[in-house]
mmCIF file with all atom_site columns, C-alpha atoms in Angstrom:
data_model
loop_
_atom_site.group_PDB
_atom_site.id
_atom_site.type_symbol
_atom_site.label_atom_id
_atom_site.label_alt_id
_atom_site.label_comp_id
_atom_site.label_asym_id
_atom_site.label_entity_id
_atom_site.label_seq_id
_atom_site.pdbx_PDB_ins_code
_atom_site.Cartn_x
_atom_site.Cartn_y
_atom_site.Cartn_z
_atom_site.occupancy
_atom_site.B_iso_or_equiv
_atom_site.pdbx_formal_charge
_atom_site.auth_seq_id
_atom_site.auth_comp_id
_atom_site.auth_asym_id
_atom_site.auth_atom_id
_atom_site.pdbx_PDB_model_num
ATOM 1   C CA . MET Q 1 1   ? -20.059 -23.421 -67.377 1.00 40.00 ? 1   MET Q CA 1
ATOM 2   C CA . TYR Q 1 2   ? -19.929 -21.193 -64.321 1.00 56.00 ? 2   TYR Q CA 1
ATOM 3   C CA . ASP Q 1 3   ? -16.723 -19.814 -62.926 1.00 76.00 ? 3   ASP Q CA 1
ATOM 4   C CA . TYR Q 1 4   ? -15.943 -21.521 -59.601 1.00 79.00 ? 4   TYR Q CA 1
ATOM 5   C CA . HIS Q 1 5   ? -15.701 -18.069 -57.943 1.00 77.00 ? 5   HIS Q CA 1
ATOM 6   C CA . VAL Q 1 6   ? -19.365 -17.458 -58.739 1.00 80.00 ? 6   VAL Q CA 1
ATOM 7   C CA . MET Q 1 7   ? -20.421 -20.892 -57.486 1.00 84.00 ? 7   MET Q CA 1
ATOM 8   C CA . LEU Q 1 8   ? -18.470 -20.498 -54.225 1.00 82.00 ? 8   LEU Q CA 1
ATOM 9   C CA . GLY Q 1 9   ? -19.753 -16.944 -53.782 1.00 79.00 ? 9   GLY Q CA 1
ATOM 10  C CA . LEU Q 1 10  ? -23.311 -18.228 -54.118 1.00 82.00 ? 10  LEU Q CA 1
ATOM 11  C CA . LEU Q 1 11  ? -22.609 -21.126 -51.723 1.00 87.00 ? 11  LEU Q CA 1
ATOM 12  C CA . ALA Q 1 12  ? -21.204 -18.650 -49.205 1.00 83.00 ? 12  ALA Q CA 1
ATOM 13  C CA . ILE Q 1 13  ? -24.388 -16.574 -49.469 1.00 83.00 ? 13  ILE Q CA 1
ATOM 14  C CA . VAL Q 1 14  ? -26.507 -19.719 -48.994 1.00 88.00 ? 14  VAL Q CA 1
ATOM 15  C CA . ALA Q 1 15  ? -24.488 -20.663 -45.887 1.00 87.00 ? 15  ALA Q CA 1
ATOM 16  C CA . GLY Q 1 16  ? -24.864 -17.123 -44.549 1.00 84.00 ? 16  GLY Q CA 1
ATOM 17  C CA . PHE Q 1 17  ? -28.581 -17.088 -45.314 1.00 86.00 ? 17  PHE Q CA 1
ATOM 18  C CA . ALA Q 1 18  ? -29.124 -20.440 -43.574 1.00 90.00 ? 18  ALA Q CA 1
ATOM 19  C CA . GLY Q 1 19  ? -27.409 -19.254 -40.391 1.00 88.00 ? 19  GLY Q CA 1
ATOM 20  C CA . GLU Q 1 20  ? -29.123 -15.873 -40.451 1.00 87.00 ? 20  GLU Q CA 1
ATOM 21  C CA . ALA Q 1 21  ? -32.579 -17.398 -41.063 1.00 89.00 ? 21  ALA Q CA 1
ATOM 22  C CA . LEU Q 1 22  ? -32.132 -19.720 -38.072 1.00 91.00 ? 22  LEU Q CA 1
ATOM 23  C CA . TYR Q 1 23  ? -30.892 -16.813 -35.957 1.00 89.00 ? 23  TYR Q CA 1
ATOM 24  C CA . ILE Q 1 24  ? -33.843 -14.597 -36.910 1.00 88.00 ? 24  ILE Q CA 1
ATOM 25  C CA . ARG Q 1 25  ? -36.211 -17.480 -36.122 1.00 91.00 ? 25  ARG Q CA 1
ATOM 26  C CA . ASP Q 1 26  ? -34.615 -17.818 -32.678 1.00 91.00 ? 26  ASP Q CA 1
ATOM 27  C CA . ILE Q 1 27  ? -34.953 -14.074 -32.060 1.00 89.00 ? 27  ILE Q CA 1
ATOM 28  C CA . TRP Q 1 28  ? -38.687 -14.147 -32.866 1.00 89.00 ? 28  TRP Q CA 1
ATOM 29  C CA . GLN Q 1 29  ? -39.206 -17.260 -30.737 1.00 91.00 ? 29  GLN Q CA 1
ATOM 30  C CA . GLY Q 1 30  ? -37.518 -15.446 -27.855 1.00 88.00 ? 30  GLY Q CA 1
ATOM 31  C CA . THR Q 1 31  ? -34.913 -18.166 -27.300 1.00 90.00 ? 31  THR Q CA 1
ATOM 32  C CA . ILE Q 1 32  ? -31.968 -15.813 -27.855 1.00 87.00 ? 32  ILE Q CA 1
ATOM 33  C CA . LYS Q 1 33  ? -31.223 -12.177 -27.138 1.00 87.00 ? 33  LYS Q CA 1
ATOM 34  C CA . PRO Q 1 34  ? -28.762 -10.602 -29.575 1.00 88.00 ? 34  PRO Q CA 1
ATOM 35  C CA . HIS Q 1 35  ? -26.656 -7.696  -28.373 1.00 85.00 ? 35  HIS Q CA 1
ATOM 36  C CA . PRO Q 1 36  ? -27.628 -4.577  -30.373 1.00 86.00 ? 36  PRO Q CA 1
ATOM 37  C CA . PHE Q 1 37  ? -24.185 -2.966  -30.121 1.00 81.00 ? 37  PHE Q CA 1
ATOM 38  C CA . SER Q 1 38  ? -22.505 -5.935  -31.789 1.00 83.00 ? 38  SER Q CA 1
ATOM 39  C CA . TRP Q 1 39  ? -25.086 -6.202  -34.547 1.00 86.00 ? 39  TRP Q CA 1
ATOM 40  C CA . PHE Q 1 40  ? -25.108 -2.496  -35.431 1.00 83.00 ? 40  PHE Q CA 1
ATOM 41  C CA . GLY Q 1 41  ? -21.303 -2.548  -35.492 1.00 81.00 ? 41  GLY Q CA 1
ATOM 42  C CA . TRP Q 1 42  ? -21.242 -5.631  -37.719 1.00 83.00 ? 42  TRP Q CA 1
ATOM 43  C CA . ALA Q 1 43  ? -23.811 -4.134  -40.098 1.00 86.00 ? 43  ALA Q CA 1
ATOM 44  C CA . LEU Q 1 44  ? -21.724 -0.978  -40.537 1.00 81.00 ? 44  LEU Q CA 1
ATOM 45  C CA . LEU Q 1 45  ? -18.549 -3.005  -40.982 1.00 80.00 ? 45  LEU Q CA 1
ATOM 46  C CA . ASP Q 1 46  ? -20.126 -5.212  -43.626 1.00 82.00 ? 46  ASP Q CA 1
ATOM 47  C CA . VAL Q 1 47  ? -21.034 -2.139  -45.677 1.00 81.00 ? 47  VAL Q CA 1
ATOM 48  C CA . ILE Q 1 48  ? -17.442 -0.900  -45.412 1.00 77.00 ? 48  ILE Q CA 1
ATOM 49  C CA . ILE Q 1 49  ? -15.846 -4.273  -46.165 1.00 77.00 ? 49  ILE Q CA 1
ATOM 50  C CA . PHE Q 1 50  ? -18.159 -4.852  -49.119 1.00 81.00 ? 50  PHE Q CA 1
ATOM 51  C CA . SER Q 1 51  ? -17.124 -1.472  -50.540 1.00 79.00 ? 51  SER Q CA 1
ATOM 52  C CA . ALA Q 1 52  ? -13.397 -2.145  -50.008 1.00 75.00 ? 52  ALA Q CA 1
ATOM 53  C CA . GLN Q 1 53  ? -13.619 -5.635  -51.533 1.00 75.00 ? 53  GLN Q CA 1
ATOM 54  C CA . VAL Q 1 54  ? -15.466 -4.336  -54.596 1.00 80.00 ? 54  VAL Q CA 1
ATOM 55  C CA . VAL Q 1 55  ? -12.882 -1.564  -55.078 1.00 77.00 ? 55  VAL Q CA 1
ATOM 56  C CA . LYS Q 1 56  ? -10.024 -4.109  -54.888 1.00 74.00 ? 56  LYS Q CA 1
ATOM 57  C CA . GLY Q 1 57  ? -11.619 -6.609  -57.306 1.00 78.00 ? 57  GLY Q CA 1
ATOM 58  C CA . GLY Q 1 58  ? -13.137 -9.104  -54.866 1.00 73.00 ? 58  GLY Q CA 1
ATOM 59  C CA . GLY Q 1 59  ? -15.827 -10.093 -57.344 1.00 76.00 ? 59  GLY Q CA 1
ATOM 60  C CA . ALA Q 1 60  ? -18.132 -12.936 -56.280 1.00 74.00 ? 60  ALA Q CA 1
ATOM 61  C CA . GLY Q 1 61  ? -16.314 -13.300 -52.970 1.00 71.00 ? 61  GLY Q CA 1
ATOM 62  C CA . SER Q 1 62  ? -17.491 -9.810  -51.967 1.00 76.00 ? 62  SER Q CA 1
ATOM 63  C CA . TRP Q 1 63  ? -21.183 -10.681 -52.397 1.00 79.00 ? 63  TRP Q CA 1
ATOM 64  C CA . VAL Q 1 64  ? -21.208 -12.213 -48.917 1.00 81.00 ? 64  VAL Q CA 1
ATOM 65  C CA . ALA Q 1 65  ? -20.398 -8.898  -47.231 1.00 81.00 ? 65  ALA Q CA 1
ATOM 66  C CA . GLY Q 1 66  ? -23.079 -7.072  -49.225 1.00 86.00 ? 66  GLY Q CA 1
ATOM 67  C CA . PHE Q 1 67  ? -25.716 -9.670  -48.361 1.00 85.00 ? 67  PHE Q CA 1
ATOM 68  C CA . ALA Q 1 68  ? -24.612 -9.758  -44.702 1.00 85.00 ? 68  ALA Q CA 1
ATOM 69  C CA . ALA Q 1 69  ? -24.867 -5.964  -44.443 1.00 86.00 ? 69  ALA Q CA 1
ATOM 70  C CA . VAL Q 1 70  ? -28.543 -6.068  -45.379 1.00 87.00 ? 70  VAL Q CA 1
ATOM 71  C CA . VAL Q 1 71  ? -29.387 -8.961  -43.041 1.00 89.00 ? 71  VAL Q CA 1
ATOM 72  C CA . ASN Q 1 72  ? -27.321 -7.605  -40.137 1.00 87.00 ? 72  ASN Q CA 1
ATOM 73  C CA . VAL Q 1 73  ? -29.170 -4.290  -40.280 1.00 89.00 ? 73  VAL Q CA 1
ATOM 74  C CA . GLY Q 1 74  ? -32.382 -6.304  -39.854 1.00 89.00 ? 74  GLY Q CA 1
ATOM 75  C CA . ILE Q 1 75  ? -30.963 -8.268  -36.904 1.00 90.00 ? 75  ILE Q CA 1
ATOM 76  C CA . ALA Q 1 76  ? -29.683 -5.046  -35.320 1.00 87.00 ? 76  ALA Q CA 1
ATOM 77  C CA . ILE Q 1 77  ? -33.137 -3.484  -35.582 1.00 90.00 ? 77  ILE Q CA 1
ATOM 78  C CA . ALA Q 1 78  ? -34.785 -6.627  -34.169 1.00 89.00 ? 78  ALA Q CA 1
ATOM 79  C CA . SER Q 1 79  ? -32.294 -6.640  -31.282 1.00 88.00 ? 79  SER Q CA 1
ATOM 80  C CA . LEU Q 1 80  ? -33.538 -3.228  -30.154 1.00 87.00 ? 80  LEU Q CA 1
ATOM 81  C CA . ARG Q 1 81  ? -36.861 -4.797  -29.241 1.00 88.00 ? 81  ARG Q CA 1
ATOM 82  C CA . ARG Q 1 82  ? -35.994 -8.439  -28.575 1.00 85.00 ? 82  ARG Q CA 1
ATOM 83  C CA . GLY Q 1 83  ? -32.312 -8.298  -27.703 1.00 82.00 ? 83  GLY Q CA 1
ATOM 84  C CA . GLU Q 1 84  ? -30.037 -7.839  -24.728 1.00 81.00 ? 84  GLU Q CA 1
ATOM 85  C CA . LYS Q 1 85  ? -31.171 -5.050  -22.420 1.00 82.00 ? 85  LYS Q CA 1
ATOM 86  C CA . ARG Q 1 86  ? -28.352 -5.219  -19.854 1.00 81.00 ? 86  ARG Q CA 1
ATOM 87  C CA . ILE Q 1 87  ? -25.863 -2.819  -21.418 1.00 79.00 ? 87  ILE Q CA 1
ATOM 88  C CA . THR Q 1 88  ? -22.662 -2.315  -19.424 1.00 81.00 ? 88  THR Q CA 1
ATOM 89  C CA . TRP Q 1 89  ? -20.087 0.474   -19.491 1.00 81.00 ? 89  TRP Q CA 1
ATOM 90  C CA . SER Q 1 90  ? -17.702 -1.897  -21.306 1.00 77.00 ? 90  SER Q CA 1
ATOM 91  C CA . ASP Q 1 91  ? -20.370 -2.463  -23.975 1.00 76.00 ? 91  ASP Q CA 1
ATOM 92  C CA . TRP Q 1 92  ? -20.595 1.296   -24.461 1.00 82.00 ? 92  TRP Q CA 1
ATOM 93  C CA . LEU Q 1 93  ? -16.811 1.542   -24.590 1.00 76.00 ? 93  LEU Q CA 1
ATOM 94  C CA . CYS Q 1 94  ? -16.606 -1.173  -27.262 1.00 68.00 ? 94  CYS Q CA 1
ATOM 95  C CA . PHE Q 1 95  ? -19.420 0.383   -29.278 1.00 74.00 ? 95  PHE Q CA 1
ATOM 96  C CA . ILE Q 1 96  ? -17.829 3.835   -29.179 1.00 79.00 ? 96  ILE Q CA 1
ATOM 97  C CA . GLY Q 1 97  ? -14.476 2.251   -30.029 1.00 71.00 ? 97  GLY Q CA 1
ATOM 98  C CA . ALA Q 1 98  ? -16.055 0.524   -33.023 1.00 68.00 ? 98  ALA Q CA 1
ATOM 99  C CA . LEU Q 1 99  ? -17.550 3.812   -34.228 1.00 74.00 ? 99  LEU Q CA 1
ATOM 100 C CA . VAL Q 1 100 ? -14.198 5.586   -33.801 1.00 76.00 ? 100 VAL Q CA 1
ATOM 101 C CA . GLY Q 1 101 ? -12.549 2.792   -35.780 1.00 68.00 ? 101 GLY Q CA 1
ATOM 102 C CA . ILE Q 1 102 ? -15.085 3.210   -38.572 1.00 70.00 ? 102 ILE Q CA 1
ATOM 103 C CA . ALA Q 1 103 ? -14.454 6.963   -38.626 1.00 76.00 ? 103 ALA Q CA 1
ATOM 104 C CA . LEU Q 1 104 ? -10.692 6.351   -38.815 1.00 72.00 ? 104 LEU Q CA 1
ATOM 105 C CA . TRP Q 1 105 ? -11.274 3.948   -41.697 1.00 68.00 ? 105 TRP Q CA 1
ATOM 106 C CA . ILE Q 1 106 ? -13.215 6.571   -43.600 1.00 72.00 ? 106 ILE Q CA 1
ATOM 107 C CA . LEU Q 1 107 ? -10.430 9.104   -42.989 1.00 77.00 ? 107 LEU Q CA 1
ATOM 108 C CA . THR Q 1 108 ? -7.662  6.777   -44.238 1.00 71.00 ? 108 THR Q CA 1
ATOM 109 C CA . LYS Q 1 109 ? -9.247  6.428   -47.689 1.00 69.00 ? 109 LYS Q CA 1
ATOM 110 C CA . GLU Q 1 110 ? -6.901  3.506   -48.330 1.00 73.00 ? 110 GLU Q CA 1
ATOM 111 C CA . PRO Q 1 111 ? -8.426  0.024   -48.574 1.00 71.00 ? 111 PRO Q CA 1
ATOM 112 C CA . LEU Q 1 112 ? -5.755  -2.047  -46.740 1.00 79.00 ? 112 LEU Q CA 1
ATOM 113 C CA . PRO Q 1 113 ? -5.407  0.159   -43.634 1.00 79.00 ? 113 PRO Q CA 1
ATOM 114 C CA . ALA Q 1 114 ? -9.196  0.395   -43.665 1.00 74.00 ? 114 ALA Q CA 1
ATOM 115 C CA . VAL Q 1 115 ? -9.568  -3.385  -43.713 1.00 78.00 ? 115 VAL Q CA 1
ATOM 116 C CA . ILE Q 1 116 ? -7.017  -3.750  -40.916 1.00 84.00 ? 116 ILE Q CA 1
ATOM 117 C CA . LEU Q 1 117 ? -8.949  -1.205  -38.841 1.00 80.00 ? 117 LEU Q CA 1
ATOM 118 C CA . ALA Q 1 118 ? -12.243 -2.879  -39.761 1.00 78.00 ? 118 ALA Q CA 1
ATOM 119 C CA . SER Q 1 119 ? -10.860 -6.257  -38.653 1.00 84.00 ? 119 SER Q CA 1
ATOM 120 C CA . VAL Q 1 120 ? -9.879  -4.795  -35.285 1.00 84.00 ? 120 VAL Q CA 1
ATOM 121 C CA . VAL Q 1 121 ? -13.236 -3.009  -35.005 1.00 81.00 ? 121 VAL Q CA 1
ATOM 122 C CA . ASN Q 1 122 ? -15.024 -6.270  -35.875 1.00 81.00 ? 122 ASN Q CA 1
ATOM 123 C CA . PHE Q 1 123 ? -13.294 -7.972  -32.979 1.00 83.00 ? 123 PHE Q CA 1
ATOM 124 C CA . VAL Q 1 124 ? -14.126 -5.064  -30.637 1.00 82.00 ? 124 VAL Q CA 1
ATOM 125 C CA . ALA Q 1 125 ? -17.769 -5.165  -31.801 1.00 82.00 ? 125 ALA Q CA 1
ATOM 126 C CA . PHE Q 1 126 ? -17.784 -8.870  -30.865 1.00 86.00 ? 126 PHE Q CA 1
ATOM 127 C CA . VAL Q 1 127 ? -16.846 -8.130  -27.217 1.00 87.00 ? 127 VAL Q CA 1
ATOM 128 C CA . PRO Q 1 128 ? -20.397 -7.269  -25.983 1.00 87.00 ? 128 PRO Q CA 1
ATOM 129 C CA . THR Q 1 129 ? -21.794 -10.472 -27.488 1.00 89.00 ? 129 THR Q CA 1
ATOM 130 C CA . PHE Q 1 130 ? -18.834 -12.456 -26.174 1.00 92.00 ? 130 PHE Q CA 1
ATOM 131 C CA . ARG Q 1 131 ? -19.336 -11.041 -22.662 1.00 90.00 ? 131 ARG Q CA 1
ATOM 132 C CA . LYS Q 1 132 ? -23.080 -11.694 -22.702 1.00 90.00 ? 132 LYS Q CA 1
ATOM 133 C CA . ALA Q 1 133 ? -22.662 -15.228 -24.034 1.00 93.00 ? 133 ALA Q CA 1
ATOM 134 C CA . TYR Q 1 134 ? -19.968 -16.003 -21.472 1.00 95.00 ? 134 TYR Q CA 1
ATOM 135 C CA . LEU Q 1 135 ? -22.331 -15.024 -18.642 1.00 92.00 ? 135 LEU Q CA 1
ATOM 136 C CA . ARG Q 1 136 ? -25.486 -16.495 -20.231 1.00 91.00 ? 136 ARG Q CA 1
ATOM 137 C CA . PRO Q 1 137 ? -24.427 -18.995 -22.928 1.00 94.00 ? 137 PRO Q CA 1
ATOM 138 C CA . THR Q 1 138 ? -27.945 -20.328 -23.445 1.00 90.00 ? 138 THR Q CA 1
ATOM 139 C CA . GLU Q 1 139 ? -29.138 -16.900 -24.619 1.00 88.00 ? 139 GLU Q CA 1
ATOM 140 C CA . GLU Q 1 140 ? -27.062 -17.187 -27.781 1.00 88.00 ? 140 GLU Q CA 1
ATOM 141 C CA . SER Q 1 141 ? -27.570 -19.469 -30.766 1.00 89.00 ? 141 SER Q CA 1
ATOM 142 C CA . LEU Q 1 142 ? -24.497 -21.052 -32.296 1.00 93.00 ? 142 LEU Q CA 1
ATOM 143 C CA . ASN Q 1 143 ? -26.183 -21.681 -35.660 1.00 90.00 ? 143 ASN Q CA 1
ATOM 144 C CA . ILE Q 1 144 ? -25.341 -18.321 -37.192 1.00 89.00 ? 144 ILE Q CA 1
ATOM 145 C CA . PHE Q 1 145 ? -21.762 -18.364 -35.954 1.00 93.00 ? 145 PHE Q CA 1
ATOM 146 C CA . ILE Q 1 146 ? -21.109 -21.896 -37.261 1.00 94.00 ? 146 ILE Q CA 1
ATOM 147 C CA . PHE Q 1 147 ? -22.640 -21.021 -40.619 1.00 91.00 ? 147 PHE Q CA 1
ATOM 148 C CA . ASP Q 1 148 ? -20.579 -17.814 -40.608 1.00 91.00 ? 148 ASP Q CA 1
ATOM 149 C CA . ILE Q 1 149 ? -17.379 -19.850 -40.305 1.00 94.00 ? 149 ILE Q CA 1
ATOM 150 C CA . VAL Q 1 150 ? -18.402 -21.761 -43.435 1.00 93.00 ? 150 VAL Q CA 1
ATOM 151 C CA . LYS Q 1 151 ? -19.526 -18.537 -45.127 1.00 89.00 ? 151 LYS Q CA 1
ATOM 152 C CA . PHE Q 1 152 ? -16.273 -16.704 -44.484 1.00 89.00 ? 152 PHE Q CA 1
ATOM 153 C CA . VAL Q 1 153 ? -14.061 -19.622 -45.564 1.00 93.00 ? 153 VAL Q CA 1
ATOM 154 C CA . LEU Q 1 154 ? -16.076 -20.027 -48.780 1.00 89.00 ? 154 LEU Q CA 1
ATOM 155 C CA . SER Q 1 155 ? -15.963 -16.285 -49.423 1.00 86.00 ? 155 SER Q CA 1
ATOM 156 C CA . ILE Q 1 156 ? -12.160 -16.293 -49.172 1.00 89.00 ? 156 ILE Q CA 1
ATOM 157 C CA . VAL Q 1 157 ? -11.895 -19.106 -51.703 1.00 88.00 ? 157 VAL Q CA 1
ATOM 158 C CA . ALA Q 1 158 ? -14.430 -17.303 -53.925 1.00 83.00 ? 158 ALA Q CA 1
ATOM 159 C CA . LEU Q 1 159 ? -12.424 -14.081 -54.055 1.00 81.00 ? 159 LEU Q CA 1
ATOM 160 C CA . GLU Q 1 160 ? -11.358 -13.321 -57.594 1.00 80.00 ? 160 GLU Q CA 1
ATOM 161 C CA . ALA Q 1 161 ? -8.487  -11.186 -56.359 1.00 80.00 ? 161 ALA Q CA 1
ATOM 162 C CA . LEU Q 1 162 ? -6.901  -12.797 -53.320 1.00 84.00 ? 162 LEU Q CA 1
ATOM 163 C CA . ASN Q 1 163 ? -4.865  -10.193 -51.479 1.00 85.00 ? 163 ASN Q CA 1
ATOM 164 C CA . PRO Q 1 164 ? -4.648  -8.823  -47.928 1.00 87.00 ? 164 PRO Q CA 1
ATOM 165 C CA . THR Q 1 165 ? -7.321  -6.206  -48.626 1.00 82.00 ? 165 THR Q CA 1
ATOM 166 C CA . THR Q 1 166 ? -9.881  -8.752  -49.807 1.00 82.00 ? 166 THR Q CA 1
ATOM 167 C CA . ALA Q 1 167 ? -8.991  -11.727 -47.547 1.00 89.00 ? 167 ALA Q CA 1
ATOM 168 C CA . LEU Q 1 168 ? -8.025  -10.275 -44.150 1.00 91.00 ? 168 LEU Q CA 1
ATOM 169 C CA . PHE Q 1 169 ? -11.495 -9.388  -42.880 1.00 86.00 ? 169 PHE Q CA 1
ATOM 170 C CA . PRO Q 1 170 ? -13.177 -12.713 -43.698 1.00 89.00 ? 170 PRO Q CA 1
ATOM 171 C CA . ALA Q 1 171 ? -10.177 -14.595 -42.251 1.00 94.00 ? 171 ALA Q CA 1
ATOM 172 C CA . VAL Q 1 172 ? -10.286 -12.647 -38.970 1.00 93.00 ? 172 VAL Q CA 1
ATOM 173 C CA . SER Q 1 173 ? -14.072 -13.056 -38.869 1.00 91.00 ? 173 SER Q CA 1
ATOM 174 C CA . ALA Q 1 174 ? -13.824 -16.825 -39.324 1.00 94.00 ? 174 ALA Q CA 1
ATOM 175 C CA . ILE Q 1 175 ? -11.244 -17.070 -36.530 1.00 95.00 ? 175 ILE Q CA 1
ATOM 176 C CA . SER Q 1 176 ? -13.365 -14.867 -34.222 1.00 94.00 ? 176 SER Q CA 1
ATOM 177 C CA . ASN Q 1 177 ? -16.366 -17.103 -34.840 1.00 95.00 ? 177 ASN Q CA 1
ATOM 178 C CA . VAL Q 1 178 ? -14.349 -20.259 -34.107 1.00 97.00 ? 178 VAL Q CA 1
ATOM 179 C CA . ILE Q 1 179 ? -13.205 -18.749 -30.797 1.00 96.00 ? 179 ILE Q CA 1
ATOM 180 C CA . PHE Q 1 180 ? -16.758 -17.671 -29.940 1.00 96.00 ? 180 PHE Q CA 1
ATOM 181 C CA . VAL Q 1 181 ? -18.358 -21.043 -30.752 1.00 97.00 ? 181 VAL Q CA 1
ATOM 182 C CA . THR Q 1 182 ? -15.685 -22.871 -28.744 1.00 97.00 ? 182 THR Q CA 1
ATOM 183 C CA . MET Q 1 183 ? -16.170 -20.561 -25.752 1.00 97.00 ? 183 MET Q CA 1
ATOM 184 C CA . VAL Q 1 184 ? -19.962 -20.930 -25.762 1.00 96.00 ? 184 VAL Q CA 1
ATOM 185 C CA . MET Q 1 185 ? -19.767 -24.726 -26.042 1.00 96.00 ? 185 MET Q CA 1
ATOM 186 C CA . LEU Q 1 186 ? -17.307 -24.893 -23.135 1.00 97.00 ? 186 LEU Q CA 1
ATOM 187 C CA . ARG Q 1 187 ? -19.409 -22.527 -20.998 1.00 96.00 ? 187 ARG Q CA 1
ATOM 188 C CA . ARG Q 1 188 ? -22.566 -24.523 -21.654 1.00 95.00 ? 188 ARG Q CA 1
ATOM 189 C CA . LYS Q 1 189 ? -20.727 -27.660 -20.593 1.00 94.00 ? 189 LYS Q CA 1
ATOM 190 C CA . GLN Q 1 190 ? -19.395 -25.947 -17.433 1.00 93.00 ? 190 GLN Q CA 1
ATOM 191 C CA . LEU Q 1 191 ? -22.818 -24.629 -16.440 1.00 90.00 ? 191 LEU Q CA 1
ATOM 192 C CA . ARG Q 1 192 ? -24.740 -27.812 -17.224 1.00 86.00 ? 192 ARG Q CA 1
ATOM 193 C CA . PRO Q 1 193 ? -26.310 -29.252 -14.073 1.00 79.00 ? 193 PRO Q CA 1
ATOM 194 C CA . VAL Q 1 194 ? -24.623 -32.456 -12.945 1.00 71.00 ? 194 VAL Q CA 1
#
C-alpha cells in the first residue's frame, strides 16, 4: 500500500504536467505569448524552493517544485522566441527585483527566511505576466494557472513535514494563481464585444 503523501505528490505532478502540456501546446500554436521575465524567475524560484523543501523534509510534496523547475526552464526558453516582446521598464524592475530577492535568499542560508523571500519574489515575478494579461487577456491561457492551483493545493497536502518552510511557497503560489485567473476572466468579460 502506498503512503498517501506519495499518491498526492504524484497527483500534483500529473496536474502540473497537464497544465504545462496545454500551455506548451498553446505556445507552439501561437495562441499565447508568455512573458520571459516571469518564466525565468519562476524557474529559478522552483529550483530554490525544491532545495529548501528537500532540506526541511518535504518528501513527496517537494517533487512538484523539482518537476516544475525543469518544465519552467523549457517554457522560459520557448518564451524568448514565441513570447511577449513588449518589455516595459516595470518588467525590468520586477525582474531585477526578483534576481535581487534570489541573491538575498542565497545569502540568508536559512530555509524559512529564504522561503518568505522566495514567496515575495514569486509574486514580483508574476507582475509582468499580470500586467500583460490585464492589457491583453486573450494572449494568456488559463489552463496552466488553473492546474497550478490544483497542483499547489495537492502538494501542500502531500508534504510529509508540514511547516511554514515547506507550505508557505505553495500556499502563496495557489493564492496568486487564483487572483490571476479571476482577473483574466473578469478582463475577458469586460473586453468582450457586446
